[in-house]
């Protein structure tokens, strides 16, 4: 019950050291700094140059037209046989309201393009010398062992792989600079979400970089038509399926925190059908401390935003809070296990789901 949960949190808080809170706070501040980099003019210019913006918008327009035609046929059938149309209506931005907007349809096109045409998944790199795909991790370089280009690209580390045939070494720097990633166009989920969130911002979307404490990263994009945040995973080319990780991949979630230039929000409730088991796994910090810390960072980030816009954001905060307090919606769809990465890599992470 509620009292038992409060008592449990109190015990956790008593046992949680100041260093633990400091580490948690450092991750929160690092997330806020990450999204601030997407507002850099050079970053958005590079992203805009990398994207086929007009092609994506035309693809979005075709999607709107196709769904509009489908809806028209459904309504025609409804008028003739008295059945109820089940297809969602669709229109452009100034349409009649209850369908996929041009912006939402273009977002779907951006997801598809990013996954299919732009970015490459890397489990382990091929040998740069002979092209052999069979390489093994030999060591991980950090700090002074990083090369100048790797440091310039804000690499946290460089994985060094040895070829099984020629024994040559191939480096795989884990770049954090989204600008650098627009050039390399490869990586794992961290690199994918980093570059994709920048692309969303460059396209004019309000976007969040979302960090899952159990080692995944994705994006949320605000839909002006639907007045809510949409889950977007560029690695999987998936939109608005927030239960994918828990119900599909079988992840044991704990903390899921969303970062944007507008604030820091604990959005864990969006990604689970039941928070109670998660509370038992959320022992790093006391829950009220996390709430107050996110609120404080949000206020700090909004200090540079005009007061009238802050009021609008606060109204949206209230709406999102109500949404998160409701049980996550299970749409009845069979959600798959993780699709990106080799089978052995996904199996080692326990993300195969029911495959």
GROMACS .gro file of C-alpha atoms in nm:
model
  355
    1UNK     CA    1   0.000   0.000   0.000
    2UNK     CA    2   0.098   0.366  -0.012
    3UNK     CA    3   0.233   0.374   0.345
    4UNK     CA    4   0.447   0.066   0.285
    5UNK     CA    5   0.589   0.224  -0.029
    6UNK     CA    6   0.666   0.549   0.156
    7UNK     CA    7   0.838   0.354   0.434
    8UNK     CA    8   1.039   0.160   0.177
    9UNK     CA    9   1.146   0.483   0.010
   10UNK     CA   10   1.244   0.629   0.347
   11UNK     CA   11   1.466   0.329   0.419
   12UNK     CA   12   1.625   0.358   0.076
   13UNK     CA   13   1.682   0.730   0.130
   14UNK     CA   14   1.846   0.668   0.466
   15UNK     CA   15   2.082   0.420   0.302
   16UNK     CA   16   2.149   0.634  -0.004
   17UNK     CA   17   2.477   0.817   0.035
   18UNK     CA   18   2.552   1.167  -0.083
   19UNK     CA   19   2.793   1.028  -0.347
   20UNK     CA   20   2.507   0.820  -0.492
   21UNK     CA   21   2.292   1.130  -0.527
   22UNK     CA   22   2.586   1.318  -0.674
   23UNK     CA   23   2.634   1.048  -0.939
   24UNK     CA   24   2.265   1.054  -1.023
   25UNK     CA   25   2.265   1.432  -1.040
   26UNK     CA   26   2.569   1.424  -1.267
   27UNK     CA   27   2.379   1.202  -1.512
   28UNK     CA   28   2.085   1.443  -1.505
   29UNK     CA   29   2.308   1.741  -1.574
   30UNK     CA   30   2.492   1.553  -1.848
   31UNK     CA   31   2.158   1.483  -2.015
   32UNK     CA   32   2.063   1.850  -1.998
   33UNK     CA   33   2.399   1.943  -2.151
   34UNK     CA   34   2.351   1.684  -2.425
   35UNK     CA   35   2.027   1.837  -2.551
   36UNK     CA   36   2.168   2.189  -2.525
   37UNK     CA   37   2.420   2.092  -2.793
   38UNK     CA   38   2.135   2.037  -3.042
   39UNK     CA   39   2.054   2.409  -3.030
   40UNK     CA   40   2.395   2.505  -3.165
   41UNK     CA   41   2.359   2.679  -3.501
   42UNK     CA   42   2.641   2.479  -3.658
   43UNK     CA   43   2.482   2.154  -3.542
   44UNK     CA   44   2.139   2.233  -3.687
   45UNK     CA   45   2.297   2.358  -4.011
   46UNK     CA   46   2.495   2.035  -4.050
   47UNK     CA   47   2.185   1.826  -3.980
   48UNK     CA   48   1.975   2.023  -4.228
   49UNK     CA   49   2.242   1.974  -4.493
   50UNK     CA   50   2.251   1.599  -4.428
   51UNK     CA   51   1.875   1.545  -4.458
   52UNK     CA   52   1.666   1.531  -4.779
   53UNK     CA   53   1.415   1.763  -4.612
   54UNK     CA   54   1.192   1.827  -4.913
   55UNK     CA   55   1.187   1.459  -5.008
   56UNK     CA   56   1.081   1.367  -4.656
   57UNK     CA   57   0.806   1.628  -4.656
   58UNK     CA   58   0.676   1.500  -4.990
   59UNK     CA   59   0.673   1.149  -4.847
   60UNK     CA   60   0.472   1.283  -4.556
   61UNK     CA   61   0.228   1.448  -4.796
   62UNK     CA   62   0.180   1.118  -4.980
   63UNK     CA   63   0.108   0.946  -4.650
   64UNK     CA   64  -0.153   1.208  -4.564
   65UNK     CA   65  -0.317   1.172  -4.906
   66UNK     CA   66  -0.319   0.792  -4.886
   67UNK     CA   67  -0.476   0.787  -4.541
   68UNK     CA   68  -0.725   1.055  -4.643
   69UNK     CA   69  -0.833   0.841  -4.938
   70UNK     CA   70  -0.868   0.539  -4.708
   71UNK     CA   71  -1.078   0.739  -4.466
   72UNK     CA   72  -1.299   0.869  -4.748
   73UNK     CA   73  -1.368   0.511  -4.858
   74UNK     CA   74  -1.450   0.408  -4.501
   75UNK     CA   75  -1.691   0.699  -4.463
   76UNK     CA   76  -1.852   0.616  -4.795
   77UNK     CA   77  -1.905   0.259  -4.680
   78UNK     CA   78  -2.042   0.384  -4.348
   79UNK     CA   79  -2.292   0.601  -4.533
   80UNK     CA   80  -2.411   0.312  -4.749
   81UNK     CA   81  -2.429   0.023  -4.501
   82UNK     CA   82  -2.456   0.197  -4.164
   83UNK     CA   83  -2.128   0.063  -4.021
   84UNK     CA   84  -1.887   0.275  -3.820
   85UNK     CA   85  -1.566   0.385  -3.988
   86UNK     CA   86  -1.262   0.262  -3.798
   87UNK     CA   87  -0.983   0.426  -3.996
   88UNK     CA   88  -0.837   0.737  -3.837
   89UNK     CA   89  -0.914   1.051  -4.032
   90UNK     CA   90  -0.619   1.237  -4.171
   91UNK     CA   91  -0.549   1.591  -4.286
   92UNK     CA   92  -0.281   1.850  -4.327
   93UNK     CA   93  -0.187   2.093  -4.052
   94UNK     CA   94  -0.496   2.307  -4.087
   95UNK     CA   95  -0.728   2.007  -4.131
   96UNK     CA   96  -1.027   1.920  -3.925
   97UNK     CA   97  -0.830   1.786  -3.637
   98UNK     CA   98  -0.848   1.417  -3.558
   99UNK     CA   99  -0.596   1.256  -3.792
  100UNK     CA  100  -0.227   1.229  -3.871
  101UNK     CA  101  -0.097   1.576  -3.948
  102UNK     CA  102   0.157   1.652  -4.216
  103UNK     CA  103   0.417   1.708  -3.942
  104UNK     CA  104   0.343   1.369  -3.785
  105UNK     CA  105   0.352   1.197  -4.124
  106UNK     CA  106   0.684   1.367  -4.205
  107UNK     CA  107   0.819   1.245  -3.872
  108UNK     CA  108   0.739   0.888  -3.980
  109UNK     CA  109   0.924   0.953  -4.305
  110UNK     CA  110   1.223   1.086  -4.109
  111UNK     CA  111   1.229   0.772  -3.895
  112UNK     CA  112   1.218   0.547  -4.201
  113UNK     CA  113   1.491   0.741  -4.384
  114UNK     CA  114   1.718   0.750  -4.081
  115UNK     CA  115   1.690   0.374  -4.028
  116UNK     CA  116   1.695   0.254  -4.390
  117UNK     CA  117   1.909   0.509  -4.573
  118UNK     CA  118   2.124   0.710  -4.334
  119UNK     CA  119   2.259   0.539  -4.024
  120UNK     CA  120   2.437   0.203  -3.984
  121UNK     CA  121   2.426  -0.030  -3.685
  122UNK     CA  122   2.761  -0.155  -3.554
  123UNK     CA  123   2.801  -0.457  -3.327
  124UNK     CA  124   3.172  -0.478  -3.399
  125UNK     CA  125   3.353  -0.315  -3.692
  126UNK     CA  126   3.499  -0.500  -3.988
  127UNK     CA  127   3.876  -0.506  -4.021
  128UNK     CA  128   3.984  -0.182  -4.189
  129UNK     CA  129   4.284  -0.357  -4.346
  130UNK     CA  130   4.141  -0.675  -4.504
  131UNK     CA  131   3.763  -0.632  -4.465
  132UNK     CA  132   3.719  -0.944  -4.251
  133UNK     CA  133   3.401  -0.931  -4.041
  134UNK     CA  134   3.543  -1.157  -3.771
  135UNK     CA  135   3.703  -0.925  -3.519
  136UNK     CA  136   3.721  -0.940  -3.140
  137UNK     CA  137   3.740  -0.667  -2.880
  138UNK     CA  138   4.103  -0.642  -2.772
  139UNK     CA  139   4.093  -0.338  -2.544
  140UNK     CA  140   3.917  -0.009  -2.475
  141UNK     CA  141   4.114   0.316  -2.492
  142UNK     CA  142   4.016   0.615  -2.281
  143UNK     CA  143   4.162   0.946  -2.170
  144UNK     CA  144   4.512   1.008  -2.297
  145UNK     CA  145   4.497   0.693  -2.511
  146UNK     CA  146   4.238   0.858  -2.736
  147UNK     CA  147   4.355   1.010  -3.061
  148UNK     CA  148   4.314   1.381  -3.139
  149UNK     CA  149   4.025   1.323  -3.383
  150UNK     CA  150   3.848   1.107  -3.128
  151UNK     CA  151   3.879   1.373  -2.860
  152UNK     CA  152   3.755   1.638  -3.103
  153UNK     CA  153   3.450   1.422  -3.170
  154UNK     CA  154   3.390   1.403  -2.792
  155UNK     CA  155   3.448   1.027  -2.785
  156UNK     CA  156   3.407   0.883  -2.436
  157UNK     CA  157   3.620   0.584  -2.534
  158UNK     CA  158   3.747   0.392  -2.834
  159UNK     CA  159   3.690   0.019  -2.865
  160UNK     CA  160   3.987  -0.149  -3.033
  161UNK     CA  161   3.917  -0.471  -3.226
  162UNK     CA  162   4.167  -0.726  -3.356
  163UNK     CA  163   4.113  -0.905  -3.686
  164UNK     CA  164   4.104  -1.286  -3.661
  165UNK     CA  165   4.284  -1.317  -3.997
  166UNK     CA  166   4.548  -1.047  -4.033
  167UNK     CA  167   4.568  -0.938  -3.666
  168UNK     CA  168   4.536  -0.570  -3.762
  169UNK     CA  169   4.363  -0.338  -3.517
  170UNK     CA  170   4.050  -0.142  -3.602
  171UNK     CA  171   3.926   0.140  -3.378
  172UNK     CA  172   3.560   0.210  -3.308
  173UNK     CA  173   3.538   0.548  -3.130
  174UNK     CA  174   3.214   0.602  -2.934
  175UNK     CA  175   3.153   0.960  -3.042
  176UNK     CA  176   2.922   1.188  -2.843
  177UNK     CA  177   2.931   1.483  -3.081
  178UNK     CA  178   2.613   1.473  -3.289
  179UNK     CA  179   2.791   1.675  -3.560
  180UNK     CA  180   3.062   1.409  -3.584
  181UNK     CA  181   2.796   1.137  -3.600
  182UNK     CA  182   2.638   1.304  -3.902
  183UNK     CA  183   2.971   1.232  -4.070
  184UNK     CA  184   3.042   0.879  -3.944
  185UNK     CA  185   2.673   0.773  -3.964
  186UNK     CA  186   2.719   0.461  -3.756
  187UNK     CA  187   2.705   0.333  -3.403
  188UNK     CA  188   2.478   0.172  -3.149
  189UNK     CA  189   2.166   0.305  -2.979
  190UNK     CA  190   2.348   0.596  -2.813
  191UNK     CA  191   2.483   0.726  -3.140
  192UNK     CA  192   2.152   0.664  -3.319
  193UNK     CA  193   1.941   0.855  -3.067
  194UNK     CA  194   2.198   1.133  -3.044
  195UNK     CA  195   2.204   1.202  -3.419
  196UNK     CA  196   1.830   1.142  -3.466
  197UNK     CA  197   1.730   1.385  -3.191
  198UNK     CA  198   1.948   1.652  -3.353
  199UNK     CA  199   1.779   1.582  -3.689
  200UNK     CA  200   1.438   1.624  -3.525
  201UNK     CA  201   1.539   1.960  -3.381
  202UNK     CA  202   1.681   2.070  -3.716
  203UNK     CA  203   1.346   1.980  -3.877
  204UNK     CA  204   1.171   2.208  -3.629
  205UNK     CA  205   1.025   1.945  -3.398
  206UNK     CA  206   1.019   1.979  -3.023
  207UNK     CA  207   1.227   1.677  -2.928
  208UNK     CA  208   1.354   1.503  -2.618
  209UNK     CA  209   1.656   1.278  -2.575
  210UNK     CA  210   1.538   0.990  -2.356
  211UNK     CA  211   1.776   0.793  -2.136
  212UNK     CA  212   1.681   0.450  -2.002
  213UNK     CA  213   1.892   0.361  -1.698
  214UNK     CA  214   1.895  -0.004  -1.813
  215UNK     CA  215   2.108   0.090  -2.115
  216UNK     CA  216   1.902   0.218  -2.405
  217UNK     CA  217   1.841   0.562  -2.553
  218UNK     CA  218   1.568   0.694  -2.783
  219UNK     CA  219   1.373   1.011  -2.869
  220UNK     CA  220   1.036   1.165  -2.791
  221UNK     CA  221   0.878   1.416  -3.030
  222UNK     CA  222   0.588   1.643  -2.944
  223UNK     CA  223   0.288   1.617  -3.175
  224UNK     CA  224   0.114   1.952  -3.205
  225UNK     CA  225  -0.189   1.780  -3.355
  226UNK     CA  226  -0.221   1.519  -3.082
  227UNK     CA  227  -0.098   1.744  -2.800
  228UNK     CA  228   0.126   1.476  -2.656
  229UNK     CA  229   0.477   1.335  -2.671
  230UNK     CA  230   0.537   1.046  -2.911
  231UNK     CA  231   0.790   0.773  -2.842
  232UNK     CA  232   1.029   0.741  -3.140
  233UNK     CA  233   1.302   0.477  -3.161
  234UNK     CA  234   1.519   0.531  -3.471
  235UNK     CA  235   1.705   0.201  -3.419
  236UNK     CA  236   1.379   0.011  -3.466
  237UNK     CA  237   1.193   0.256  -3.692
  238UNK     CA  238   0.913   0.259  -3.436
  239UNK     CA  239   0.679   0.542  -3.339
  240UNK     CA  240   0.432   0.562  -3.052
  241UNK     CA  241   0.481   0.212  -2.910
  242UNK     CA  242   0.612   0.292  -2.561
  243UNK     CA  243   0.549  -0.058  -2.423
  244UNK     CA  244   0.792  -0.203  -2.678
  245UNK     CA  245   1.077  -0.239  -2.429
  246UNK     CA  246   0.887  -0.390  -2.138
  247UNK     CA  247   0.635  -0.602  -2.328
  248UNK     CA  248   0.836  -0.674  -2.643
  249UNK     CA  249   1.200  -0.683  -2.542
  250UNK     CA  250   1.138  -0.801  -2.188
  251UNK     CA  251   1.342  -0.520  -2.029
  252UNK     CA  252   1.328  -0.469  -1.652
  253UNK     CA  253   1.303  -0.091  -1.656
  254UNK     CA  254   1.388   0.132  -1.361
  255UNK     CA  255   1.440   0.499  -1.452
  256UNK     CA  256   1.347   0.657  -1.786
  257UNK     CA  257   1.431   1.028  -1.795
  258UNK     CA  258   1.354   1.267  -2.083
  259UNK     CA  259   1.572   1.571  -2.153
  260UNK     CA  260   1.498   1.876  -2.365
  261UNK     CA  261   1.585   2.244  -2.363
  262UNK     CA  262   1.245   2.292  -2.199
  263UNK     CA  263   1.301   2.064  -1.903
  264UNK     CA  264   1.388   1.731  -1.745
  265UNK     CA  265   1.104   1.485  -1.685
  266UNK     CA  266   1.078   1.139  -1.533
  267UNK     CA  267   0.866   0.965  -1.798
  268UNK     CA  268   0.906   0.608  -1.671
  269UNK     CA  269   0.529   0.564  -1.632
  270UNK     CA  270   0.483   0.602  -2.008
  271UNK     CA  271   0.687   0.287  -2.067
  272UNK     CA  272   0.535   0.042  -1.820
  273UNK     CA  273   0.197  -0.113  -1.752
  274UNK     CA  274   0.262  -0.130  -1.378
  275UNK     CA  275   0.493   0.098  -1.178
  276UNK     CA  276   0.484  -0.108  -0.858
  277UNK     CA  277   0.753  -0.360  -0.961
  278UNK     CA  278   0.966  -0.074  -1.091
  279UNK     CA  279   0.964   0.105  -0.756
  280UNK     CA  280   1.149  -0.196  -0.611
  281UNK     CA  281   1.419  -0.145  -0.874
  282UNK     CA  282   1.443   0.233  -0.824
  283UNK     CA  283   1.670   0.231  -0.523
  284UNK     CA  284   1.940   0.473  -0.633
  285UNK     CA  285   1.771   0.783  -0.489
  286UNK     CA  286   1.465   0.879  -0.289
  287UNK     CA  287   1.164   0.941  -0.515
  288UNK     CA  288   1.078   1.288  -0.378
  289UNK     CA  289   1.442   1.390  -0.428
  290UNK     CA  290   1.427   1.283  -0.793
  291UNK     CA  291   1.105   1.477  -0.848
  292UNK     CA  292   1.244   1.791  -0.685
  293UNK     CA  293   1.571   1.761  -0.877
  294UNK     CA  294   1.396   1.729  -1.214
  295UNK     CA  295   1.173   2.025  -1.125
  296UNK     CA  296   1.474   2.234  -1.024
  297UNK     CA  297   1.659   2.156  -1.347
  298UNK     CA  298   1.345   2.238  -1.544
  299UNK     CA  299   1.314   2.576  -1.375
  300UNK     CA  300   1.680   2.641  -1.444
  301UNK     CA  301   1.643   2.555  -1.814
  302UNK     CA  302   1.334   2.775  -1.848
  303UNK     CA  303   1.496   3.085  -1.706
  304UNK     CA  304   1.587   3.195  -2.060
  305UNK     CA  305   1.237   3.127  -2.199
  306UNK     CA  306   0.982   3.414  -2.215
  307UNK     CA  307   0.729   3.410  -1.930
  308UNK     CA  308   0.428   3.362  -2.160
  309UNK     CA  309   0.590   3.057  -2.318
  310UNK     CA  310   0.675   2.916  -1.975
  311UNK     CA  311   0.306   2.939  -1.882
  312UNK     CA  312   0.216   2.738  -2.191
  313UNK     CA  313   0.480   2.480  -2.105
  314UNK     CA  314   0.347   2.454  -1.750
  315UNK     CA  315  -0.001   2.388  -1.887
  316UNK     CA  316   0.142   2.114  -2.106
  317UNK     CA  317   0.331   1.976  -1.806
  318UNK     CA  318   0.002   1.942  -1.621
  319UNK     CA  319  -0.157   1.759  -1.915
  320UNK     CA  320   0.139   1.524  -1.941
  321UNK     CA  321   0.128   1.456  -1.568
  322UNK     CA  322  -0.237   1.351  -1.601
  323UNK     CA  323  -0.144   1.129  -1.897
  324UNK     CA  324   0.140   0.962  -1.707
  325UNK     CA  325  -0.084   0.895  -1.408
  326UNK     CA  326  -0.309   0.681  -1.628
  327UNK     CA  327  -0.216   0.317  -1.702
  328UNK     CA  328  -0.009   0.280  -2.018
  329UNK     CA  329  -0.231   0.178  -2.310
  330UNK     CA  330  -0.179  -0.172  -2.444
  331UNK     CA  331  -0.301  -0.152  -2.804
  332UNK     CA  332  -0.325  -0.529  -2.824
  333UNK     CA  333  -0.045  -0.552  -3.077
  334UNK     CA  334   0.220  -0.821  -3.050
  335UNK     CA  335   0.539  -0.629  -2.974
  336UNK     CA  336   0.860  -0.788  -3.099
  337UNK     CA  337   1.192  -0.839  -2.928
  338UNK     CA  338   1.479  -0.617  -3.027
  339UNK     CA  339   1.553  -0.618  -3.401
  340UNK     CA  340   1.883  -0.427  -3.427
  341UNK     CA  341   2.214  -0.594  -3.356
  342UNK     CA  342   2.335  -0.950  -3.398
  343UNK     CA  343   2.142  -1.234  -3.236
  344UNK     CA  344   2.422  -1.305  -2.991
  345UNK     CA  345   2.446  -0.936  -2.891
  346UNK     CA  346   2.069  -0.910  -2.834
  347UNK     CA  347   2.063  -1.240  -2.647
  348UNK     CA  348   2.347  -1.131  -2.419
  349UNK     CA  349   2.144  -0.821  -2.327
  350UNK     CA  350   1.828  -1.027  -2.268
  351UNK     CA  351   1.630  -0.830  -2.526
  352UNK     CA  352   1.504  -1.106  -2.756
  353UNK     CA  353   1.158  -1.102  -2.603
  354UNK     CA  354   0.958  -1.409  -2.707
  355UNK     CA  355   1.168  -1.483  -3.015
   0.00000   0.00000   0.00000
